[in-house]
């Protein structure tokens, strides 16, 4: 028993260090670093590179990797990225760190090579010495973890409580703006916090590597556990985060002790512990409702007053229902129509293998539309759309192949199975705020991936389950057009939604929750609604994807793959339907083109680029396509202005006069401080 | 509903039977307290708004006026006290439920929906109140895709006309100046035909003409015989409040220091002390009371 507690403390210690690293950056800069696990992996991989691959000693490797490289990464990230994001909306903060999460592992592979690593050493010399404390064996690795945890807690508490730096950090937590005014340089403090945070990431990564292995995928469990601790700590309380981390380690170890070690269930339960912690915390907070709401309100009235609102939102710049704008229908629809025509013609031009790829591209387009709904219209960042796609694909293949259903019916039912999942996850997380939506959906994806997608009925000895195509669209070309038609139907639905009362209400919710509520709109209801619709769309898209690939492979629906998808979409633009189509095509074609025409090592470049693209939303919230689209529309506008053809005039509609800027770009809002008093309960 | 003359300011007037609906205030707060950490933003504040009346709420900066609005509208949970709407306890009710029961508000810093036009604000508020189901069903109705835009309720157009917003009806609100934004806030609140509207400094940022126009609008909507509306108005322009309101409540440091008719408030020494920070000289008449005309910021 004691032995297991001691082993559990070591695991929990690693969780604790990781959650401490997450909490300090959240508290000081309002950024929850989703790339934390990826950065931990990067540092651990670097340590392995130095120590094992280049034969450096333990101490120099550790000093260079954890002591120098990790803080340097923190400083650089702060300098080039996070520094500019303190006042961005939670959505953009999450997207940027998600972009990092996508880019970093591929970057590591580019730098360090992609050999599979069987066993990674920790900080103890090999072979690891074992001590016997009151009859219990303790490895030196474990002892090192304890020392690190104790040092972290003591030094951390001392610094925060007794030093000038701690005072500054705590002041900045309350109000960066005030701290800035009173002469402290919040930048200097922040840079330190980021250095320390990534130092913790590196430390946790190196300490964890001997236990969990050195593969980016394995680090997900570390991250999930740290997220659980952080959620339990309501993102803020360092002591709670550390305690919950330790506790989870002990519970994990005890479960391993008391459950049969050879059973599949044991591994599954162990993997599910962080998710159970999260579920308990969420349910608890649902019962004691409302206590989470203010968690993301960093800073005081002054801080909110200087938020550059106009550019701080990912969502919200679509011209909406009733305003035709001076650009008119021609300008608005010329671009999308052109792209649809191109998408229709392309499959006719290319040959064989490439035709099938277009079917996949359009299926991805449908899945991406689910983000267009939930991010673009709902203003929430959902990280588990791939899971819904997986649910749709696996359900559809079971129904179509094992139960002989008509394929299209199976696909639709696959979507309908995903729908209630979206509603439930949404209902549990939405009232807690944007950040919790991202956290909870990410962990929901990981849970499904570990517990459900691993069932043999879906995995089928690694082969996956075959998926049929409808009999009338069996050929690649026919199915490609069927997928495109399905895409068009969903896209039209979204266009209609935007212009309907539902769309107006969603817009209201996105721009001002207090005003939406006092106008009588239920914010949670609208958001849950759009989340459910998005899950439905993702599920249907998943069914189409499986049919395009003629098999449903659970392995294709790993949560982190979905985050790459999101990065692709965000790079192109998450607000528009055509962006989803372009993103689908880019996502499928770029790797295949690279494979066909470029050396293999370049395969890791696209994820890095997409990751960087996602990070770029910090600057261009609407994505690159929207940027180009605006330029295109401005071009059209200038042509129209020069030569006012009767048609253009007629189509310009009853828009406002030239004095009022219109069009898709959000003009900077008047310098209106947010109403700070109206904290929603 | 029940005919009540606008002059009726005291719902608890003696001689009125307690069961009489006319005696029930449209909106009432009883002994509401709010704490922000160690700060007592409101202590045991009670106010009442009679049907079809204009009630003023004044007080220096930081007195707790906006906080009280937060409690009344349901965005803030009081640490103690009750709120009732037409006699019904709504302390536990969500903001959207209160809106459905006939409460609307505006915000001190306009909280507009930047993606929508002026007209859409009113259309949305109107539909939320009178065609709620459309929020959920409209997206399945292809009419939005092909439908005409002109067919909206005449109510919305009349309201736009009333507020002098017709000219900018199709402009996105993001481009509007502050004064016009306030009008849109008022329009959005009125569009749902509420029984009572909380107005948080509706006149600040408006030029003289717009301010007079809006004051006139307030008078007219309250006097409208078809639909009774009450207004609870926070305003730093005390002269305007005194002229408009039939009852006035004065807050200072989270406490109600005075309440009553404009005449009464004008002569109340506590109010003068709160505004001037000193005991006023006895000889002064109430009319030249120099309230500090602090603005919204
Ligand atoms: N969310 C909040 N957290 C902490 N303190 C708050 C919060 N909202 C308001 N306060 C404080 O409560 C007090 C009352 O504020 P409130 O905004 O209600 O005043 P007000 O009467 O509306 O002032 P003004 O005329 O400036 O609008 C102020 O001291 C304010 O600083
Ligand atoms: Mg106020």
PDB file of N, CA, C and O in Angstrom, chain A residues 289 320-323 493 495-497 500-502 504-505 507-508 511-512 515 517-522 529 533 673 675 677-681, chain B residues 70 74-77 95-96 99 105 107 109 111 113-117 120 124-125 127-128 132 134-135 138-142 144-145 170 175 188:
ATOM      1  N   UNK A 289     -24.255  26.555  -9.081  1.00  0.00           N
ATOM      2  CA  UNK A 289     -24.031  27.190 -10.368  1.00  0.00           C
ATOM      3  C   UNK A 289     -23.375  28.564 -10.259  1.00  0.00           C
ATOM      4  O   UNK A 289     -23.506  29.270  -9.273  1.00  0.00           O
ATOM      5  N   UNK A 320     -24.313  40.980 -41.805  1.00  0.00           N
ATOM      6  CA  UNK A 320     -25.391  40.077 -41.449  1.00  0.00           C
ATOM      7  C   UNK A 320     -26.626  40.317 -42.290  1.00  0.00           C
ATOM      8  O   UNK A 320     -26.585  40.977 -43.316  1.00  0.00           O
ATOM      9  N   UNK A 321     -27.695  39.792 -41.807  1.00  0.00           N
ATOM     10  CA  UNK A 321     -28.896  39.630 -42.603  1.00  0.00           C
ATOM     11  C   UNK A 321     -29.332  40.855 -43.402  1.00  0.00           C
ATOM     12  O   UNK A 321     -29.311  40.842 -44.625  1.00  0.00           O
ATOM     13  N   UNK A 322     -29.727  41.883 -42.718  1.00  0.00           N
ATOM     14  CA  UNK A 322     -30.475  42.900 -43.426  1.00  0.00           C
ATOM     15  C   UNK A 322     -29.619  43.955 -44.101  1.00  0.00           C
ATOM     16  O   UNK A 322     -30.107  44.717 -44.910  1.00  0.00           O
ATOM     17  N   UNK A 323     -28.354  44.025 -43.755  1.00  0.00           N
ATOM     18  CA  UNK A 323     -27.606  45.102 -44.386  1.00  0.00           C
ATOM     19  C   UNK A 323     -26.913  44.624 -45.646  1.00  0.00           C
ATOM     20  O   UNK A 323     -26.077  43.753 -45.636  1.00  0.00           O
ATOM     21  N   UNK A 493     -27.332  26.003 -45.623  1.00  0.00           N
ATOM     22  CA  UNK A 493     -28.009  26.042 -44.327  1.00  0.00           C
ATOM     23  C   UNK A 493     -27.357  27.095 -43.431  1.00  0.00           C
ATOM     24  O   UNK A 493     -28.048  27.860 -42.746  1.00  0.00           O
ATOM     25  N   UNK A 495     -25.633  29.739 -44.362  1.00  0.00           N
ATOM     26  CA  UNK A 495     -25.941  31.077 -44.864  1.00  0.00           C
ATOM     27  C   UNK A 495     -27.335  31.489 -44.398  1.00  0.00           C
ATOM     28  O   UNK A 495     -27.555  32.602 -43.907  1.00  0.00           O
ATOM     29  N   UNK A 496     -28.265  30.560 -44.519  1.00  0.00           N
ATOM     30  CA  UNK A 496     -29.634  30.853 -44.101  1.00  0.00           C
ATOM     31  C   UNK A 496     -29.703  31.135 -42.601  1.00  0.00           C
ATOM     32  O   UNK A 496     -30.360  32.068 -42.149  1.00  0.00           O
ATOM     33  N   UNK A 497     -28.972  30.325 -41.858  1.00  0.00           N
ATOM     34  CA  UNK A 497     -28.961  30.500 -40.409  1.00  0.00           C
ATOM     35  C   UNK A 497     -28.488  31.896 -40.034  1.00  0.00           C
ATOM     36  O   UNK A 497     -29.084  32.569 -39.196  1.00  0.00           O
ATOM     37  N   UNK A 500     -31.150  34.439 -40.471  1.00  0.00           N
ATOM     38  CA  UNK A 500     -32.413  34.216 -39.780  1.00  0.00           C
ATOM     39  C   UNK A 500     -32.379  34.851 -38.393  1.00  0.00           C
ATOM     40  O   UNK A 500     -31.351  35.374 -37.957  1.00  0.00           O
ATOM     41  N   UNK A 501     -33.516  34.799 -37.727  1.00  0.00           N
ATOM     42  CA  UNK A 501     -33.574  35.308 -36.361  1.00  0.00           C
ATOM     43  C   UNK A 501     -32.545  34.597 -35.491  1.00  0.00           C
ATOM     44  O   UNK A 501     -31.918  35.203 -34.624  1.00  0.00           O
ATOM     45  N   UNK A 502     -32.378  33.308 -35.733  1.00  0.00           N
ATOM     46  CA  UNK A 502     -31.378  32.556 -34.977  1.00  0.00           C
ATOM     47  C   UNK A 502     -30.008  33.198 -35.124  1.00  0.00           C
ATOM     48  O   UNK A 502     -29.265  33.345 -34.142  1.00  0.00           O
ATOM     49  N   UNK A 504     -29.318  36.299 -35.921  1.00  0.00           N
ATOM     50  CA  UNK A 504     -29.280  37.584 -35.214  1.00  0.00           C
ATOM     51  C   UNK A 504     -29.017  37.352 -33.732  1.00  0.00           C
ATOM     52  O   UNK A 504     -28.204  38.031 -33.103  1.00  0.00           O
ATOM     53  N   UNK A 505     -29.715  36.366 -33.178  1.00  0.00           N
ATOM     54  CA  UNK A 505     -29.561  36.098 -31.750  1.00  0.00           C
ATOM     55  C   UNK A 505     -28.141  35.606 -31.454  1.00  0.00           C
ATOM     56  O   UNK A 505     -27.534  36.000 -30.453  1.00  0.00           O
ATOM     57  N   UNK A 507     -25.496  36.343 -33.111  1.00  0.00           N
ATOM     58  CA  UNK A 507     -24.649  37.509 -33.211  1.00  0.00           C
ATOM     59  C   UNK A 507     -24.719  38.332 -31.925  1.00  0.00           C
ATOM     60  O   UNK A 507     -23.695  38.775 -31.397  1.00  0.00           O
ATOM     61  N   UNK A 508     -25.925  38.480 -31.420  1.00  0.00           N
ATOM     62  CA  UNK A 508     -26.101  39.219 -30.172  1.00  0.00           C
ATOM     63  C   UNK A 508     -25.296  38.570 -29.054  1.00  0.00           C
ATOM     64  O   UNK A 508     -24.572  39.230 -28.312  1.00  0.00           O
ATOM     65  N   UNK A 511     -21.556  39.219 -29.334  1.00  0.00           N
ATOM     66  CA  UNK A 511     -21.036  40.564 -29.118  1.00  0.00           C
ATOM     67  C   UNK A 511     -21.262  41.083 -27.724  1.00  0.00           C
ATOM     68  O   UNK A 511     -20.467  41.866 -27.215  1.00  0.00           O
ATOM     69  N   UNK A 512     -22.344  40.711 -27.109  1.00  0.00           N
ATOM     70  CA  UNK A 512     -22.552  41.186 -25.743  1.00  0.00           C
ATOM     71  C   UNK A 512     -23.474  40.235 -25.002  1.00  0.00           C
ATOM     72  O   UNK A 512     -24.680  40.254 -25.205  1.00  0.00           O
ATOM     73  N   UNK A 515     -26.049  42.167 -22.714  1.00  0.00           N
ATOM     74  CA  UNK A 515     -27.161  42.764 -23.445  1.00  0.00           C
ATOM     75  C   UNK A 515     -28.062  41.688 -24.032  1.00  0.00           C
ATOM     76  O   UNK A 515     -29.278  41.843 -24.072  1.00  0.00           O
ATOM     77  N   UNK A 517     -28.662  38.790 -22.766  1.00  0.00           N
ATOM     78  CA  UNK A 517     -29.482  38.257 -21.667  1.00  0.00           C
ATOM     79  C   UNK A 517     -30.606  39.212 -21.309  1.00  0.00           C
ATOM     80  O   UNK A 517     -31.752  38.796 -21.168  1.00  0.00           O
ATOM     81  N   UNK A 518     -30.267  40.494 -21.169  1.00  0.00           N
ATOM     82  CA  UNK A 518     -31.317  41.413 -20.727  1.00  0.00           C
ATOM     83  C   UNK A 518     -32.292  41.725 -21.852  1.00  0.00           C
ATOM     84  O   UNK A 518     -33.314  42.340 -21.620  1.00  0.00           O
ATOM     85  N   UNK A 519     -31.969  41.308 -23.068  1.00  0.00           N
ATOM     86  CA  UNK A 519     -32.953  41.423 -24.139  1.00  0.00           C
ATOM     87  C   UNK A 519     -33.878  40.208 -24.141  1.00  0.00           C
ATOM     88  O   UNK A 519     -34.887  40.189 -24.830  1.00  0.00           O
ATOM     89  N   UNK A 520     -33.509  39.202 -23.364  1.00  0.00           N
ATOM     90  CA  UNK A 520     -34.385  38.041 -23.254  1.00  0.00           C
ATOM     91  C   UNK A 520     -33.859  36.807 -23.968  1.00  0.00           C
ATOM     92  O   UNK A 520     -34.565  35.813 -24.092  1.00  0.00           O
ATOM     93  N   UNK A 521     -32.626  36.894 -24.455  1.00  0.00           N
ATOM     94  CA  UNK A 521     -32.056  35.742 -25.157  1.00  0.00           C
ATOM     95  C   UNK A 521     -31.302  34.878 -24.149  1.00  0.00           C
ATOM     96  O   UNK A 521     -30.518  35.391 -23.365  1.00  0.00           O
ATOM     97  N   UNK A 522     -31.544  33.589 -24.201  1.00  0.00           N
ATOM     98  CA  UNK A 522     -30.811  32.701 -23.308  1.00  0.00           C
ATOM     99  C   UNK A 522     -29.481  32.345 -23.957  1.00  0.00           C
ATOM    100  O   UNK A 522     -29.423  31.650 -24.966  1.00  0.00           O
ATOM    101  N   UNK A 529     -27.334  25.185 -28.623  1.00  0.00           N
ATOM    102  CA  UNK A 529     -27.976  24.871 -29.895  1.00  0.00           C
ATOM    103  C   UNK A 529     -26.961  24.801 -31.023  1.00  0.00           C
ATOM    104  O   UNK A 529     -26.898  23.825 -31.792  1.00  0.00           O
ATOM    105  N   UNK A 533     -25.748  21.589 -33.316  1.00  0.00           N
ATOM    106  CA  UNK A 533     -25.782  21.589 -34.780  1.00  0.00           C
ATOM    107  C   UNK A 533     -24.405  21.273 -35.346  1.00  0.00           C
ATOM    108  O   UNK A 533     -24.258  20.512 -36.308  1.00  0.00           O
ATOM    109  N   UNK A 673     -15.196  51.716 -22.842  1.00  0.00           N
ATOM    110  CA  UNK A 673     -14.844  50.745 -21.815  1.00  0.00           C
ATOM    111  C   UNK A 673     -16.013  49.804 -21.587  1.00  0.00           C
ATOM    112  O   UNK A 673     -17.161  50.222 -21.647  1.00  0.00           O
ATOM    113  N   UNK A 675     -18.701  47.628 -19.673  1.00  0.00           N
ATOM    114  CA  UNK A 675     -19.353  47.788 -18.381  1.00  0.00           C
ATOM    115  C   UNK A 675     -18.799  46.725 -17.456  1.00  0.00           C
ATOM    116  O   UNK A 675     -18.885  45.539 -17.734  1.00  0.00           O
ATOM    117  N   UNK A 677     -19.380  46.426 -14.163  1.00  0.00           N
ATOM    118  CA  UNK A 677     -20.150  46.053 -12.982  1.00  0.00           C
ATOM    119  C   UNK A 677     -21.030  44.838 -13.227  1.00  0.00           C
ATOM    120  O   UNK A 677     -21.425  44.165 -12.301  1.00  0.00           O
ATOM    121  N   UNK A 678     -21.348  44.599 -14.489  1.00  0.00           N
ATOM    122  CA  UNK A 678     -22.336  43.570 -14.741  1.00  0.00           C
ATOM    123  C   UNK A 678     -21.709  42.200 -14.845  1.00  0.00           C
ATOM    124  O   UNK A 678     -21.578  41.629 -15.901  1.00  0.00           O
ATOM    125  N   UNK A 679     -21.296  41.702 -13.726  1.00  0.00           N
ATOM    126  CA  UNK A 679     -20.750  40.362 -13.702  1.00  0.00           C
ATOM    127  C   UNK A 679     -21.925  39.408 -13.780  1.00  0.00           C
ATOM    128  O   UNK A 679     -22.827  39.455 -12.956  1.00  0.00           O
ATOM    129  N   UNK A 680     -21.922  38.547 -14.778  1.00  0.00           N
ATOM    130  CA  UNK A 680     -23.050  37.630 -14.851  1.00  0.00           C
ATOM    131  C   UNK A 680     -22.924  36.606 -13.742  1.00  0.00           C
ATOM    132  O   UNK A 680     -21.833  36.145 -13.429  1.00  0.00           O
ATOM    133  N   UNK A 681     -24.047  36.289 -13.131  1.00  0.00           N
ATOM    134  CA  UNK A 681     -23.992  35.391 -11.988  1.00  0.00           C
ATOM    135  C   UNK A 681     -23.669  33.964 -12.415  1.00  0.00           C
ATOM    136  O   UNK A 681     -23.936  33.595 -13.528  1.00  0.00           O
TER     137      UNK A 681
ATOM    138  N   UNK B  70     -27.722  46.265 -12.065  1.00  0.00           N
ATOM    139  CA  UNK B  70     -27.289  44.889 -12.280  1.00  0.00           C
ATOM    140  C   UNK B  70     -28.138  43.918 -11.485  1.00  0.00           C
ATOM    141  O   UNK B  70     -28.556  42.864 -11.985  1.00  0.00           O
ATOM    142  N   UNK B  74     -30.871  41.279 -13.037  1.00  0.00           N
ATOM    143  CA  UNK B  74     -30.542  39.864 -12.864  1.00  0.00           C
ATOM    144  C   UNK B  74     -29.126  39.498 -13.270  1.00  0.00           C
ATOM    145  O   UNK B  74     -28.736  38.346 -13.204  1.00  0.00           O
ATOM    146  N   UNK B  75     -28.339  40.487 -13.714  1.00  0.00           N
ATOM    147  CA  UNK B  75     -26.970  40.176 -14.099  1.00  0.00           C
ATOM    148  C   UNK B  75     -26.072  39.999 -12.879  1.00  0.00           C
ATOM    149  O   UNK B  75     -25.048  39.350 -12.945  1.00  0.00           O
ATOM    150  N   UNK B  76     -26.482  40.609 -11.782  1.00  0.00           N
ATOM    151  CA  UNK B  76     -25.706  40.506 -10.546  1.00  0.00           C
ATOM    152  C   UNK B  76     -26.574  39.854  -9.485  1.00  0.00           C
ATOM    153  O   UNK B  76     -27.759  40.175  -9.376  1.00  0.00           O
ATOM    154  N   UNK B  77     -25.980  38.982  -8.725  1.00  0.00           N
ATOM    155  CA  UNK B  77     -26.721  38.339  -7.657  1.00  0.00           C
ATOM    156  C   UNK B  77     -26.469  39.119  -6.367  1.00  0.00           C
ATOM    157  O   UNK B  77     -25.316  39.299  -5.984  1.00  0.00           O
ATOM    158  N   UNK B  95     -31.650  36.779 -16.001  1.00  0.00           N
ATOM    159  CA  UNK B  95     -31.933  38.022 -16.721  1.00  0.00           C
ATOM    160  C   UNK B  95     -32.908  37.807 -17.878  1.00  0.00           C
ATOM    161  O   UNK B  95     -33.805  38.623 -18.094  1.00  0.00           O
ATOM    162  N   UNK B  96     -32.731  36.692 -18.601  1.00  0.00           N
ATOM    163  CA  UNK B  96     -33.599  36.505 -19.768  1.00  0.00           C
ATOM    164  C   UNK B  96     -35.040  36.245 -19.353  1.00  0.00           C
ATOM    165  O   UNK B  96     -35.980  36.675 -20.022  1.00  0.00           O
ATOM    166  N   UNK B  99     -36.496  39.556 -18.556  1.00  0.00           N
ATOM    167  CA  UNK B  99     -36.800  40.272 -19.797  1.00  0.00           C
ATOM    168  C   UNK B  99     -38.131  39.793 -20.356  1.00  0.00           C
ATOM    169  O   UNK B  99     -38.948  40.586 -20.816  1.00  0.00           O
ATOM    170  N   UNK B 105     -33.479  46.960 -20.143  1.00  0.00           N
ATOM    171  CA  UNK B 105     -32.534  47.933 -19.626  1.00  0.00           C
ATOM    172  C   UNK B 105     -31.616  48.431 -20.720  1.00  0.00           C
ATOM    173  O   UNK B 105     -31.473  47.808 -21.771  1.00  0.00           O
ATOM    174  N   UNK B 107     -27.490  50.170 -21.087  1.00  0.00           N
ATOM    175  CA  UNK B 107     -26.215  50.101 -20.379  1.00  0.00           C
ATOM    176  C   UNK B 107     -25.503  51.440 -20.422  1.00  0.00           C
ATOM    177  O   UNK B 107     -25.600  52.182 -21.398  1.00  0.00           O
ATOM    178  N   UNK B 109     -22.257  51.993 -20.599  1.00  0.00           N
ATOM    179  CA  UNK B 109     -21.423  51.907 -21.796  1.00  0.00           C
ATOM    180  C   UNK B 109     -22.213  51.066 -22.781  1.00  0.00           C
ATOM    181  O   UNK B 109     -22.422  49.895 -22.513  1.00  0.00           O
ATOM    182  N   UNK B 111     -23.868  48.506 -24.899  1.00  0.00           N
ATOM    183  CA  UNK B 111     -23.533  47.111 -25.198  1.00  0.00           C
ATOM    184  C   UNK B 111     -24.302  46.726 -26.453  1.00  0.00           C
ATOM    185  O   UNK B 111     -25.340  46.093 -26.382  1.00  0.00           O
ATOM    186  N   UNK B 113     -24.703  45.045 -30.379  1.00  0.00           N
ATOM    187  CA  UNK B 113     -24.271  43.846 -31.097  1.00  0.00           C
ATOM    188  C   UNK B 113     -23.597  44.295 -32.384  1.00  0.00           C
ATOM    189  O   UNK B 113     -24.254  44.626 -33.363  1.00  0.00           O
ATOM    190  N   UNK B 114     -22.279  44.321 -32.358  1.00  0.00           N
ATOM    191  CA  UNK B 114     -21.528  45.008 -33.406  1.00  0.00           C
ATOM    192  C   UNK B 114     -21.778  44.449 -34.802  1.00  0.00           C
ATOM    193  O   UNK B 114     -21.559  45.131 -35.789  1.00  0.00           O
ATOM    194  N   UNK B 115     -22.175  43.203 -34.906  1.00  0.00           N
ATOM    195  CA  UNK B 115     -22.382  42.638 -36.236  1.00  0.00           C
ATOM    196  C   UNK B 115     -23.729  43.023 -36.853  1.00  0.00           C
ATOM    197  O   UNK B 115     -23.983  42.718 -38.010  1.00  0.00           O
ATOM    198  N   UNK B 116     -24.592  43.662 -36.085  1.00  0.00           N
ATOM    199  CA  UNK B 116     -25.952  43.924 -36.579  1.00  0.00           C
ATOM    200  C   UNK B 116     -26.142  45.395 -36.931  1.00  0.00           C
ATOM    201  O   UNK B 116     -25.428  46.261 -36.449  1.00  0.00           O
ATOM    202  N   UNK B 117     -27.165  45.636 -37.738  1.00  0.00           N
ATOM    203  CA  UNK B 117     -27.525  47.017 -38.036  1.00  0.00           C
ATOM    204  C   UNK B 117     -28.454  47.535 -36.948  1.00  0.00           C
ATOM    205  O   UNK B 117     -28.932  46.780 -36.102  1.00  0.00           O
ATOM    206  N   UNK B 120     -31.803  45.865 -37.104  1.00  0.00           N
ATOM    207  CA  UNK B 120     -31.784  44.484 -36.634  1.00  0.00           C
ATOM    208  C   UNK B 120     -31.828  44.393 -35.113  1.00  0.00           C
ATOM    209  O   UNK B 120     -32.377  43.446 -34.553  1.00  0.00           O
ATOM    210  N   UNK B 124     -34.683  42.179 -33.594  1.00  0.00           N
ATOM    211  CA  UNK B 124     -34.343  41.042 -32.729  1.00  0.00           C
ATOM    212  C   UNK B 124     -35.055  41.159 -31.385  1.00  0.00           C
ATOM    213  O   UNK B 124     -35.698  40.208 -30.924  1.00  0.00           O
ATOM    214  N   UNK B 125     -34.970  42.338 -30.778  1.00  0.00           N
ATOM    215  CA  UNK B 125     -35.597  42.501 -29.465  1.00  0.00           C
ATOM    216  C   UNK B 125     -37.099  42.262 -29.554  1.00  0.00           C
ATOM    217  O   UNK B 125     -37.708  41.644 -28.685  1.00  0.00           O
ATOM    218  N   UNK B 127     -38.704  40.407 -31.802  1.00  0.00           N
ATOM    219  CA  UNK B 127     -39.014  38.988 -32.015  1.00  0.00           C
ATOM    220  C   UNK B 127     -38.765  38.166 -30.758  1.00  0.00           C
ATOM    221  O   UNK B 127     -39.484  37.212 -30.480  1.00  0.00           O
ATOM    222  N   UNK B 128     -37.739  38.522 -30.005  1.00  0.00           N
ATOM    223  CA  UNK B 128     -37.454  37.768 -28.784  1.00  0.00           C
ATOM    224  C   UNK B 128     -38.664  37.806 -27.861  1.00  0.00           C
ATOM    225  O   UNK B 128     -39.029  36.827 -27.236  1.00  0.00           O
ATOM    226  N   UNK B 132     -40.852  34.353 -29.888  1.00  0.00           N
ATOM    227  CA  UNK B 132     -39.698  33.673 -29.314  1.00  0.00           C
ATOM    228  C   UNK B 132     -39.272  32.441 -30.083  1.00  0.00           C
ATOM    229  O   UNK B 132     -38.089  32.154 -30.227  1.00  0.00           O
ATOM    230  N   UNK B 134     -39.200  31.807 -33.024  1.00  0.00           N
ATOM    231  CA  UNK B 134     -38.421  32.033 -34.250  1.00  0.00           C
ATOM    232  C   UNK B 134     -36.920  31.957 -33.979  1.00  0.00           C
ATOM    233  O   UNK B 134     -36.141  31.692 -34.877  1.00  0.00           O
ATOM    234  N   UNK B 135     -36.502  32.203 -32.742  1.00  0.00           N
ATOM    235  CA  UNK B 135     -35.080  32.085 -32.409  1.00  0.00           C
ATOM    236  C   UNK B 135     -34.577  30.694 -32.754  1.00  0.00           C
ATOM    237  O   UNK B 135     -33.438  30.515 -33.160  1.00  0.00           O
ATOM    238  N   UNK B 138     -36.355  29.622 -36.969  1.00  0.00           N
ATOM    239  CA  UNK B 138     -36.117  30.403 -38.175  1.00  0.00           C
ATOM    240  C   UNK B 138     -35.002  29.863 -39.056  1.00  0.00           C
ATOM    241  O   UNK B 138     -35.013  30.029 -40.261  1.00  0.00           O
ATOM    242  N   UNK B 139     -34.028  29.197 -38.421  1.00  0.00           N
ATOM    243  CA  UNK B 139     -32.893  28.773 -39.236  1.00  0.00           C
ATOM    244  C   UNK B 139     -33.288  27.658 -40.201  1.00  0.00           C
ATOM    245  O   UNK B 139     -32.606  27.417 -41.180  1.00  0.00           O
ATOM    246  N   UNK B 140     -34.404  26.978 -39.911  1.00  0.00           N
ATOM    247  CA  UNK B 140     -34.848  25.921 -40.818  1.00  0.00           C
ATOM    248  C   UNK B 140     -35.806  26.462 -41.876  1.00  0.00           C
ATOM    249  O   UNK B 140     -36.321  25.720 -42.686  1.00  0.00           O
ATOM    250  N   UNK B 141     -36.058  27.741 -41.798  1.00  0.00           N
ATOM    251  CA  UNK B 141     -37.012  28.355 -42.701  1.00  0.00           C
ATOM    252  C   UNK B 141     -36.266  29.115 -43.787  1.00  0.00           C
ATOM    253  O   UNK B 141     -35.653  30.145 -43.515  1.00  0.00           O
ATOM    254  N   UNK B 142     -36.290  28.606 -45.015  1.00  0.00           N
ATOM    255  CA  UNK B 142     -35.480  29.229 -46.073  1.00  0.00           C
ATOM    256  C   UNK B 142     -35.908  30.639 -46.407  1.00  0.00           C
ATOM    257  O   UNK B 142     -35.278  31.287 -47.212  1.00  0.00           O
ATOM    258  N   UNK B 144     -35.494  33.205 -44.765  1.00  0.00           N
ATOM    259  CA  UNK B 144     -34.431  34.151 -44.440  1.00  0.00           C
ATOM    260  C   UNK B 144     -33.488  34.321 -45.623  1.00  0.00           C
ATOM    261  O   UNK B 144     -32.929  35.388 -45.854  1.00  0.00           O
ATOM    262  N   UNK B 145     -33.327  33.248 -46.377  1.00  0.00           N
ATOM    263  CA  UNK B 145     -32.401  33.275 -47.503  1.00  0.00           C
ATOM    264  C   UNK B 145     -32.968  34.089 -48.655  1.00  0.00           C
ATOM    265  O   UNK B 145     -32.276  34.852 -49.296  1.00  0.00           O
ATOM    266  N   UNK B 170     -30.152  51.140 -41.482  1.00  0.00           N
ATOM    267  CA  UNK B 170     -29.428  50.010 -42.067  1.00  0.00           C
ATOM    268  C   UNK B 170     -27.923  50.111 -41.883  1.00  0.00           C
ATOM    269  O   UNK B 170     -27.166  49.364 -42.484  1.00  0.00           O
ATOM    270  N   UNK B 175     -20.294  51.543 -36.443  1.00  0.00           N
ATOM    271  CA  UNK B 175     -19.810  52.812 -36.967  1.00  0.00           C
ATOM    272  C   UNK B 175     -20.505  54.024 -36.339  1.00  0.00           C
ATOM    273  O   UNK B 175     -20.217  55.137 -36.713  1.00  0.00           O
ATOM    274  N   UNK B 188     -33.730  49.415 -28.603  1.00  0.00           N
ATOM    275  CA  UNK B 188     -33.741  47.972 -28.365  1.00  0.00           C
ATOM    276  C   UNK B 188     -34.568  47.647 -27.121  1.00  0.00           C
ATOM    277  O   UNK B 188     -35.313  46.674 -27.086  1.00  0.00           O
TER     278      UNK B 188
END
